[in-house]
Amino acid sequence: MAGHSQFKNIMHRKGAQDAKRAKQFAKILREITVAARSGLPDPSSNPRLRAAMIAAREANMPKDNVERAIKKASGAGGGEDYVEVRYEGYGPAGVAVIVEGLTDNRNRTASEVRAAFSKHGGSMGESNSVSFMFQRLGVVTYPVAAASEDDMLDAAIEAGADNAELTQDAHEITCAMENLFAVRDALEARFGEPSSAKLDWRPENTVTLDEEKARSVLKLIDVLEDNDDIQAVYANFDIPDDVAQALAA
């Protein structure tokens, strides 16, 4: 999603990398824990675990951390008991927001998410109050150097994907959510392991933001993403290049 990607780029330029990396590691380890407990602890037989391990490698997480998390999750007791949660609402400027998380305390997380919406110019809605404005898709990404644009498109279509686009940063292959792992496996057999393979929410339409509104929306997303229980935040905004440059200054 354009707006969300721009937000991440802005945040990367602002620094504070160590703290963000530690938080990113914690979120990935939580996903590994849930994935390992939801199926076999073998990534070749557990597509969700395999996707989480790809995310760990992409984030340069030490292999020992991943192996310890899988061992803990699959052993006696299984570690923390996390449940999947999703919240929806509206941010400043009427931007639709979807928040996904893994929590060991639903009441705590819901309260914190509701407070974040309220404090930063938004309001949390009921389930499915904004998700109808998004498409749920599978997304597989590869480095630009992995293949030519035509080769990747041909392979994606053959694998059952709906589309493949070459951006400045990566090949992005999209497919129906139920086809994600089949598409990933087919592409992996030809091009090697992808950079990422995950489910995503893509907006049907976007709200274009000026600088003031963009700052408000990005602040809300920043606060939500900073919550340890939140795995991902999606929103249907777009930030023009000149506004993005002003925000990064």
Coordinates of C-alpha atoms in Angstrom, one line a residue:
M1 CA 0.0 0.0 0.0
A2 CA 1.5 3.3 -1.1
G3 CA 0.8 5.4 1.9
H4 CA 1.9 2.7 4.4
S5 CA 5.2 2.1 2.4
Q6 CA 6.0 5.8 2.4
F7 CA 5.4 5.9 6.1
K8 CA 7.8 3.1 6.7
N9 CA 10.5 4.8 4.5
I10 CA 10.0 8.1 6.5
M11 CA 10.4 6.3 9.8
H12 CA 13.6 4.5 8.5
R13 CA 15.1 7.8 7.6
K14 CA 14.4 9.2 11.1
G15 CA 16.6 6.5 12.7
A16 CA 16.1 5.0 16.1
Q17 CA 17.0 1.7 14.4
D18 CA 18.1 -0.3 17.5
A19 CA 14.9 0.2 19.4
K20 CA 12.8 -0.5 16.3
R21 CA 14.8 -3.6 15.5
A22 CA 14.3 -5.0 19.0
K23 CA 10.6 -4.4 18.7
Q24 CA 10.5 -6.0 15.2
F25 CA 12.3 -9.1 16.5
A26 CA 9.8 -9.4 19.4
K27 CA 6.8 -9.2 17.0
I28 CA 8.4 -11.8 14.6
L29 CA 9.1 -14.2 17.5
R30 CA 5.5 -13.9 18.6
E31 CA 4.4 -14.8 15.1
I32 CA 6.8 -17.8 15.1
T33 CA 5.4 -18.9 18.4
V34 CA 1.8 -18.8 17.2
A35 CA 2.7 -20.4 13.9
A36 CA 4.7 -23.3 15.5
R37 CA 1.8 -24.0 17.9
S38 CA -0.8 -23.9 15.2
G39 CA 0.8 -26.8 13.2
L40 CA 3.9 -28.9 13.0
P41 CA 7.2 -27.3 14.1
D42 CA 8.7 -28.2 10.7
P43 CA 8.5 -25.3 8.3
S44 CA 8.3 -27.6 5.3
S45 CA 5.0 -28.9 6.6
N46 CA 3.8 -25.6 8.2
P47 CA 3.3 -22.8 5.6
R48 CA 2.7 -20.1 8.3
L49 CA 5.8 -21.0 10.2
R50 CA 7.8 -21.0 6.9
A51 CA 6.5 -17.5 6.1
A52 CA 7.4 -16.3 9.6
M53 CA 10.9 -17.7 9.3
I54 CA 11.3 -15.9 6.0
A55 CA 10.4 -12.7 7.7
A56 CA 13.0 -13.4 10.4
R57 CA 15.7 -13.9 7.8
E58 CA 14.6 -10.7 6.0
A59 CA 15.0 -8.8 9.4
N60 CA 18.4 -10.4 9.9
M61 CA 17.3 -12.1 13.1
P62 CA 19.9 -14.6 14.5
K63 CA 19.1 -18.2 13.6
D64 CA 19.4 -19.2 17.3
N65 CA 16.6 -16.9 18.3
V66 CA 14.3 -18.5 15.7
E67 CA 15.2 -22.1 16.8
R68 CA 14.7 -21.3 20.5
A69 CA 11.3 -19.8 19.8
I70 CA 10.2 -22.9 17.8
K71 CA 11.5 -25.3 20.4
K72 CA 9.8 -23.4 23.2
A73 CA 6.5 -23.2 21.4
S74 CA 6.5 -26.9 20.5
G75 CA 7.7 -28.1 23.9
A76 CA 5.8 -28.8 27.1
G77 CA 3.8 -25.8 28.2
G78 CA 4.3 -24.1 24.8
G79 CA 5.2 -20.7 26.2
E80 CA 2.8 -17.8 26.1
D81 CA -0.8 -18.4 24.9
Y82 CA -1.4 -15.8 22.2
V83 CA -4.7 -15.2 20.3
E84 CA -5.2 -13.4 17.0
V85 CA -7.1 -10.1 17.2
R86 CA -8.3 -7.6 14.6
Y87 CA -9.5 -4.0 15.2
E88 CA -11.0 -1.6 12.7
G89 CA -11.7 2.1 12.8
Y90 CA -11.2 5.5 11.3
G91 CA -8.3 7.8 11.8
P92 CA -7.9 11.5 11.1
A93 CA -9.3 12.7 7.7
G94 CA -11.6 9.7 7.6
V95 CA -8.8 7.3 6.8
A96 CA -9.9 3.7 7.3
V97 CA -7.5 1.6 9.5
I98 CA -7.2 -2.1 10.1
V99 CA -5.1 -3.3 13.1
E100 CA -3.9 -6.9 13.4
G101 CA -2.4 -8.3 16.6
L102 CA -1.3 -11.3 18.7
T103 CA -2.1 -10.9 22.4
D104 CA -2.2 -12.8 25.6
N105 CA -4.8 -10.3 27.0
R106 CA -7.7 -9.3 24.7
N107 CA -9.0 -6.7 27.2
R108 CA -5.7 -4.9 27.6
T109 CA -5.0 -4.8 23.9
A110 CA -8.5 -3.6 22.9
S111 CA -8.4 -0.9 25.6
E112 CA -5.0 0.3 24.4
V113 CA -6.0 0.4 20.7
R114 CA -9.2 2.2 21.5
A115 CA -7.3 4.8 23.5
A116 CA -4.8 5.3 20.7
F117 CA -7.6 6.0 18.2
S118 CA -9.4 8.4 20.6
K119 CA -6.2 10.3 21.6
H120 CA -5.1 10.8 18.0
G121 CA -8.2 12.0 16.2
G122 CA -9.8 8.7 15.3
S123 CA -12.4 6.3 16.6
M124 CA -12.4 2.5 16.8
G125 CA -15.4 0.9 15.1
E126 CA -17.1 -2.5 15.2
S127 CA -15.7 -5.6 13.5
N128 CA -16.0 -5.4 9.6
S129 CA -16.7 -1.6 9.8
V130 CA -14.0 -0.8 7.3
S131 CA -12.6 -4.1 6.0
F132 CA -15.1 -4.1 3.2
M133 CA -13.1 -1.2 1.8
F134 CA -10.0 -3.4 1.4
Q135 CA -9.1 -6.6 -0.5
R136 CA -7.5 -9.4 1.4
L137 CA -4.6 -10.7 -0.9
G138 CA -1.6 -12.9 -0.8
V139 CA 1.6 -11.0 -1.6
V140 CA 5.0 -12.5 -2.6
T141 CA 8.0 -10.3 -3.1
Y142 CA 11.4 -10.9 -4.8
P143 CA 14.5 -8.7 -5.2
V144 CA 14.6 -6.9 -8.6
A145 CA 17.6 -8.9 -9.6
A146 CA 15.7 -12.2 -9.2
A147 CA 14.3 -12.2 -12.7
S148 CA 13.4 -10.0 -15.6
E149 CA 9.9 -8.4 -15.5
D150 CA 8.6 -10.7 -18.3
D151 CA 10.0 -13.9 -16.7
M152 CA 8.5 -13.1 -13.3
L153 CA 5.1 -12.2 -14.9
D154 CA 5.1 -15.4 -16.9
A155 CA 6.1 -17.5 -13.9
A156 CA 3.5 -15.8 -11.7
I157 CA 0.7 -16.4 -14.1
E158 CA 1.7 -20.1 -14.5
A159 CA 1.8 -20.4 -10.6
G160 CA -1.8 -19.1 -10.4
A161 CA -1.1 -15.5 -9.3
D162 CA -3.4 -12.7 -10.4
N163 CA -0.7 -10.1 -11.2
A164 CA 3.0 -9.3 -11.0
E165 CA 4.5 -5.8 -11.0
L166 CA 8.1 -4.6 -11.0
T167 CA 8.5 -1.6 -8.7
Q168 CA 11.7 0.3 -8.0
D169 CA 12.4 -1.9 -5.1
A170 CA 11.1 -5.4 -5.9
H171 CA 8.9 -7.7 -7.9
E172 CA 5.5 -7.9 -6.2
I173 CA 3.2 -10.8 -7.0
T174 CA -0.4 -10.8 -5.8
C175 CA -2.9 -13.6 -5.7
A176 CA -6.0 -14.7 -4.0
M177 CA -5.4 -15.3 -0.2
E178 CA -6.2 -19.0 -0.4
N179 CA -3.5 -19.4 -3.2
L180 CA -0.7 -17.7 -1.3
F181 CA 1.4 -20.7 -0.3
A182 CA 0.9 -22.6 -3.6
V183 CA 2.0 -19.5 -5.6
R184 CA 5.0 -19.0 -3.2
D185 CA 6.1 -22.6 -3.5
A186 CA 5.8 -22.6 -7.3
L187 CA 7.9 -19.4 -7.6
E188 CA 10.4 -20.6 -5.0
A189 CA 11.0 -23.7 -7.2
R190 CA 12.0 -21.4 -10.0
F191 CA 13.6 -18.3 -8.4
G192 CA 14.6 -19.5 -4.9
E193 CA 13.3 -18.2 -1.6
P194 CA 11.3 -15.0 -1.8
S195 CA 12.0 -11.9 0.2
S196 CA 8.5 -12.2 1.8
A197 CA 5.3 -14.1 1.5
K198 CA 2.3 -12.9 3.5
L199 CA -1.3 -11.9 3.5
D200 CA -2.0 -8.2 3.1
W201 CA -5.0 -5.8 3.2
R202 CA -5.1 -3.6 0.1
P203 CA -7.5 -0.6 -0.1
E204 CA -10.0 -0.3 -3.0
N205 CA -9.6 3.5 -2.8
T206 CA -7.3 5.8 -1.1
V207 CA -7.6 9.2 0.7
T208 CA -5.0 11.7 -0.4
L209 CA -3.5 13.6 2.5
D210 CA -2.0 17.1 2.9
E211 CA 0.9 17.6 5.2
E212 CA -1.1 18.4 8.3
K213 CA -3.4 15.5 7.9
A214 CA -0.6 13.2 7.0
R215 CA 1.2 14.0 10.2
S216 CA -1.9 13.2 12.2
V217 CA -2.5 9.9 10.5
L218 CA 1.2 8.8 10.7
K219 CA 1.2 9.7 14.4
L220 CA -1.8 7.4 15.0
I221 CA -0.1 4.6 13.0
D222 CA 3.2 5.1 14.8
V223 CA 1.5 4.8 18.2
L224 CA -0.4 1.6 17.1
E225 CA 2.7 0.0 15.6
D226 CA 4.6 0.8 18.8
N227 CA 2.3 -1.4 20.8
D228 CA 3.9 -4.8 21.5
D229 CA 0.6 -6.7 20.8
I230 CA 0.2 -5.2 17.3
Q231 CA 1.7 -7.1 14.4
A232 CA 0.6 -4.9 11.5
V233 CA -1.4 -1.7 10.7
Y234 CA -3.1 -1.1 7.3
A235 CA -4.7 2.2 6.1
N236 CA -6.2 3.5 2.9
F237 CA -4.2 6.8 2.6
D238 CA -1.9 8.1 0.0
I239 CA 0.8 10.7 0.5
P240 CA 1.9 12.8 -2.5
D241 CA 5.7 12.9 -3.1
D242 CA 6.0 16.6 -2.2
V243 CA 4.2 16.0 1.2
A244 CA 6.4 12.9 1.9
Q245 CA 9.5 15.0 1.2
A246 CA 8.2 17.7 3.6
L247 CA 7.6 15.1 6.3
A248 CA 11.1 13.6 5.9
A249 CA 12.8 17.0 6.1

